[in-house]
């Protein structure tokens, strides 16, 4: 969908403006982004781009959740990050890479704003404050990924499953008033097994144990984290 309708144009303009990364832009630069954008919708399980595809677009997730992952030399899927609404991607390879470093797959129904990567990088060069905000976002992603890798290096299947659920909560969960965390998107045990690096059967058993210990709730593919981690 191209934003020809005036009300749609203004609505998405305000949504983009509310994102910290784009808040420093002048009205003129913001209009450059909105004028170049297209709005697309995707069903769950669709691939937005594959690892190795030409790195031509920058994306702003309006609604839903996507998963980024890359394939290793053996062709095995390695999880990189889950991305929820009001976040943008990709950041890896800014100003350097010609191709995407990872693939993006939708985990829910999503609506997404697509803009040319060249325009986004041009605006970064012209707006130091926008560049700083992008660097902050990149730093946050790196910190989350490094912590996830460190905590997932364990021989304990139970710890890997527990850590995987916790990081899902950090990335796409909603913190409640009682400090519990609800993951408001369906997560199958097969998907969780990919994140934790365990078999589907082991994942199921570990989830049952975590439920019995009062650390989580799991009902109809929805997780709620009850235990506060140290």
Tab-separated table of C-alpha atoms in Angstrom:
chain	number	residue	atom	x	y	z
A	1	UNK	CA	0.000	0.000	0.000
A	2	UNK	CA	1.393	3.391	-1.036
A	3	UNK	CA	0.356	6.223	1.258
A	4	UNK	CA	-1.797	8.328	-1.039
A	5	UNK	CA	-4.679	8.731	1.402
A	6	UNK	CA	-4.178	11.885	3.522
A	7	UNK	CA	-5.412	10.337	6.780
A	8	UNK	CA	-3.208	7.247	6.318
A	9	UNK	CA	-0.252	9.449	5.493
A	10	UNK	CA	-0.700	11.488	8.670
A	11	UNK	CA	-1.320	8.415	10.829
A	12	UNK	CA	1.882	6.673	9.751
A	13	UNK	CA	3.793	9.942	9.896
A	14	UNK	CA	2.897	10.272	13.581
A	15	UNK	CA	3.764	6.617	14.241
A	16	UNK	CA	7.207	6.960	12.659
A	17	UNK	CA	7.786	10.280	14.416
A	18	UNK	CA	7.059	8.658	17.810
A	19	UNK	CA	9.935	6.189	17.361
A	20	UNK	CA	13.052	7.498	19.190
A	21	UNK	CA	15.291	6.862	16.218
A	22	UNK	CA	13.254	9.073	13.894
A	23	UNK	CA	12.287	11.753	16.420
A	24	UNK	CA	15.274	14.037	15.575
A	25	UNK	CA	14.224	14.351	11.933
A	26	UNK	CA	12.935	17.614	10.544
A	27	UNK	CA	9.437	17.706	9.080
A	28	UNK	CA	10.995	17.810	5.618
A	29	UNK	CA	13.125	14.706	6.196
A	30	UNK	CA	10.231	12.881	7.802
A	31	UNK	CA	8.136	13.601	4.734
A	32	UNK	CA	10.936	12.161	2.579
A	33	UNK	CA	10.653	8.904	4.510
A	34	UNK	CA	6.857	8.748	4.467
A	35	UNK	CA	6.707	9.580	0.753
A	36	UNK	CA	9.088	6.727	-0.041
A	37	UNK	CA	7.385	4.162	2.214
A	38	UNK	CA	5.079	1.344	1.294
A	39	UNK	CA	2.952	-0.501	3.861
A	40	UNK	CA	2.776	-4.267	3.509
A	41	UNK	CA	0.985	-7.033	5.394
A	42	UNK	CA	2.222	-10.608	5.773
A	43	UNK	CA	0.811	-13.825	7.175
A	44	UNK	CA	2.594	-15.895	9.789
A	45	UNK	CA	5.437	-17.998	8.414
A	46	UNK	CA	6.327	-15.767	5.464
A	47	UNK	CA	9.930	-14.771	4.747
A	48	UNK	CA	10.533	-11.033	4.279
A	49	UNK	CA	14.048	-11.560	2.976
A	50	UNK	CA	16.654	-14.306	2.940
A	51	UNK	CA	20.238	-14.256	4.113
A	52	UNK	CA	22.306	-13.194	1.100
A	53	UNK	CA	19.535	-11.221	-0.641
A	54	UNK	CA	20.454	-7.684	-1.823
A	55	UNK	CA	20.286	-5.343	1.168
A	56	UNK	CA	17.916	-2.872	-0.468
A	57	UNK	CA	15.285	-2.040	2.171
A	58	UNK	CA	14.963	-0.901	5.768
A	59	UNK	CA	11.890	-2.017	7.714
A	60	UNK	CA	9.785	-0.581	10.525
A	61	UNK	CA	7.513	-3.119	12.205
A	62	UNK	CA	4.109	-1.542	12.774
A	63	UNK	CA	2.476	-4.601	14.327
A	64	UNK	CA	3.307	-8.226	15.074
A	65	UNK	CA	6.545	-10.143	15.660
A	66	UNK	CA	9.291	-11.355	13.325
A	67	UNK	CA	12.270	-13.640	13.886
A	68	UNK	CA	15.747	-12.989	12.534
A	69	UNK	CA	18.114	-15.922	12.070
A	70	UNK	CA	21.086	-16.962	9.996
A	71	UNK	CA	22.237	-20.282	8.602
A	72	UNK	CA	25.628	-21.681	9.557
A	73	UNK	CA	28.005	-23.512	7.214
A	74	UNK	CA	26.064	-26.743	7.726
A	75	UNK	CA	22.787	-25.069	6.787
A	76	UNK	CA	21.465	-25.208	10.360
A	77	UNK	CA	19.304	-22.348	11.621
A	78	UNK	CA	20.950	-20.202	14.291
A	79	UNK	CA	18.668	-17.815	16.167
A	80	UNK	CA	19.664	-14.194	16.238
A	81	UNK	CA	16.780	-12.139	17.614
A	82	UNK	CA	13.030	-11.723	17.930
A	83	UNK	CA	11.694	-8.297	16.970
A	84	UNK	CA	8.377	-6.880	18.094
A	85	UNK	CA	6.255	-3.972	16.925
A	86	UNK	CA	7.641	-0.422	16.929
A	87	UNK	CA	11.140	-1.737	16.225
A	88	UNK	CA	13.169	-1.379	13.049
A	89	UNK	CA	15.695	-3.542	11.204
A	90	UNK	CA	18.238	-4.432	9.875
A	91	UNK	CA	21.171	-2.703	11.570
A	92	UNK	CA	23.931	-5.171	10.786
A	93	UNK	CA	25.955	-4.071	7.768
A	94	UNK	CA	25.051	-0.374	7.734
A	95	UNK	CA	27.075	1.505	5.083
A	96	UNK	CA	29.072	-1.648	4.242
A	97	UNK	CA	27.226	-4.844	3.341
A	98	UNK	CA	25.569	-5.306	-0.018
A	99	UNK	CA	23.543	-8.312	1.178
A	100	UNK	CA	21.463	-9.137	4.246
A	101	UNK	CA	23.431	-10.994	6.932
A	102	UNK	CA	20.389	-12.960	8.119
A	103	UNK	CA	16.844	-13.959	7.192
A	104	UNK	CA	13.600	-12.567	8.563
A	105	UNK	CA	10.493	-14.714	9.052
A	106	UNK	CA	7.128	-13.566	10.400
A	107	UNK	CA	5.984	-15.194	13.651
A	108	UNK	CA	2.515	-13.604	13.613
A	109	UNK	CA	0.386	-11.601	11.233
A	110	UNK	CA	2.437	-8.457	10.680
A	111	UNK	CA	2.139	-5.018	9.153
A	112	UNK	CA	5.374	-3.386	8.140
A	113	UNK	CA	6.645	-0.133	6.641
A	114	UNK	CA	9.273	-0.597	3.945
A	115	UNK	CA	11.656	2.192	2.930
A	116	UNK	CA	14.747	2.292	0.716
A	117	UNK	CA	17.961	1.481	2.589
A	118	UNK	CA	19.859	4.132	0.636
A	119	UNK	CA	17.505	6.824	1.906
A	120	UNK	CA	17.778	5.598	5.501
A	121	UNK	CA	21.590	5.595	5.366
A	122	UNK	CA	21.587	9.021	3.720
A	123	UNK	CA	19.479	10.419	6.561
A	124	UNK	CA	21.812	8.848	9.122
A	125	UNK	CA	24.777	10.629	7.551
A	126	UNK	CA	22.926	13.943	7.570
A	127	UNK	CA	21.515	13.697	11.123
A	128	UNK	CA	24.068	13.085	13.918
A	129	UNK	CA	21.360	12.680	16.575
A	130	UNK	CA	19.584	10.072	14.460
A	131	UNK	CA	22.918	8.293	14.012
A	132	UNK	CA	23.440	8.260	17.803
A	133	UNK	CA	19.986	6.761	18.340
A	134	UNK	CA	20.715	4.071	15.746
A	135	UNK	CA	24.004	3.252	17.484
A	136	UNK	CA	22.159	2.959	20.808
A	137	UNK	CA	19.721	0.530	19.223
A	138	UNK	CA	22.592	-1.482	17.755
A	139	UNK	CA	24.316	-1.547	21.160
A	140	UNK	CA	21.157	-2.831	22.824
A	141	UNK	CA	20.843	-5.614	20.237
A	142	UNK	CA	24.499	-6.603	20.663
A	143	UNK	CA	24.215	-6.656	24.465
A	144	UNK	CA	21.085	-8.804	24.345
A	145	UNK	CA	22.642	-11.211	21.860
A	146	UNK	CA	25.911	-11.546	23.792
A	147	UNK	CA	24.068	-12.189	27.052
A	148	UNK	CA	21.853	-14.757	25.340
A	149	UNK	CA	24.865	-16.589	23.901
A	150	UNK	CA	26.626	-16.628	27.267
A	151	UNK	CA	23.618	-17.992	29.126
A	152	UNK	CA	22.825	-20.600	26.477
A	153	UNK	CA	26.299	-22.157	26.753
A	154	UNK	CA	25.357	-24.842	29.267
A	155	UNK	CA	24.987	-28.600	29.184
A	156	UNK	CA	21.791	-28.412	31.229
A	157	UNK	CA	18.747	-28.744	28.989
A	158	UNK	CA	16.561	-27.323	31.719
A	159	UNK	CA	18.722	-24.203	31.997
A	160	UNK	CA	18.717	-23.722	28.221
A	161	UNK	CA	14.925	-23.959	28.033
A	162	UNK	CA	14.504	-21.642	31.015
A	163	UNK	CA	16.993	-19.128	29.553
A	164	UNK	CA	15.263	-19.292	26.180
A	165	UNK	CA	11.876	-18.491	27.735
A	166	UNK	CA	13.423	-15.675	29.749
A	167	UNK	CA	15.036	-14.068	26.715
A	168	UNK	CA	11.795	-14.331	24.775
A	169	UNK	CA	10.206	-12.449	27.643
A	170	UNK	CA	12.892	-9.770	27.460
A	171	UNK	CA	12.598	-9.372	23.702
A	172	UNK	CA	8.853	-9.595	23.041
A	173	UNK	CA	7.192	-9.849	26.466
A	174	UNK	CA	5.071	-7.338	28.386
A	175	UNK	CA	5.942	-6.681	32.026
A	176	UNK	CA	2.916	-6.711	34.323
A	177	UNK	CA	2.244	-4.684	37.475
A	178	UNK	CA	3.126	-7.707	39.626
A	179	UNK	CA	6.518	-8.042	37.858
A	180	UNK	CA	5.477	-11.149	35.947
A	181	UNK	CA	6.086	-11.117	32.187
A	182	UNK	CA	3.501	-12.154	29.619
A	183	UNK	CA	4.589	-13.141	26.121
A	184	UNK	CA	1.500	-12.013	24.174
A	185	UNK	CA	2.277	-14.097	21.093
A	186	UNK	CA	1.847	-17.852	20.582
A	187	UNK	CA	5.052	-19.846	20.959
A	188	UNK	CA	5.040	-23.525	20.032
A	189	UNK	CA	7.292	-26.036	21.752
A	190	UNK	CA	8.907	-26.738	18.393
A	191	UNK	CA	9.862	-23.073	18.088
A	192	UNK	CA	11.100	-22.996	21.681
A	193	UNK	CA	13.207	-26.093	20.996
A	194	UNK	CA	14.972	-24.204	18.184
A	195	UNK	CA	15.725	-21.307	20.523
A	196	UNK	CA	16.985	-23.551	23.321
A	197	UNK	CA	18.862	-26.028	21.138
A	198	UNK	CA	17.016	-29.023	22.566
A	199	UNK	CA	14.701	-31.599	21.040
A	200	UNK	CA	10.956	-31.036	21.007
A	201	UNK	CA	10.482	-33.897	23.485
A	202	UNK	CA	13.110	-32.531	25.894
A	203	UNK	CA	11.675	-29.040	25.612
A	204	UNK	CA	8.210	-30.331	26.483
A	205	UNK	CA	9.538	-32.160	29.541
A	206	UNK	CA	11.528	-29.138	30.757
A	207	UNK	CA	8.526	-26.826	30.308
A	208	UNK	CA	6.439	-29.233	32.424
A	209	UNK	CA	9.096	-29.125	35.142
A	210	UNK	CA	9.274	-25.328	35.081
A	211	UNK	CA	5.491	-25.138	35.354
A	212	UNK	CA	5.536	-27.549	38.305
A	213	UNK	CA	8.210	-25.405	40.003
A	214	UNK	CA	6.059	-22.294	39.653
A	215	UNK	CA	8.493	-20.473	37.379
A	216	UNK	CA	6.194	-20.224	34.361
A	217	UNK	CA	2.696	-20.809	33.091
A	218	UNK	CA	2.108	-22.262	29.630
A	219	UNK	CA	-1.420	-22.378	28.278
A	220	UNK	CA	-2.555	-22.651	24.655
A	221	UNK	CA	0.932	-21.767	23.395
A	222	UNK	CA	1.180	-18.631	25.556
A	223	UNK	CA	3.894	-18.213	28.188
A	224	UNK	CA	3.787	-16.248	31.413
A	225	UNK	CA	7.001	-15.893	33.398
A	226	UNK	CA	6.261	-15.953	37.128
A	227	UNK	CA	9.730	-16.194	38.663
A	228	UNK	CA	11.966	-13.138	39.010
A	229	UNK	CA	15.494	-13.927	37.846
A	230	UNK	CA	18.583	-12.766	39.712
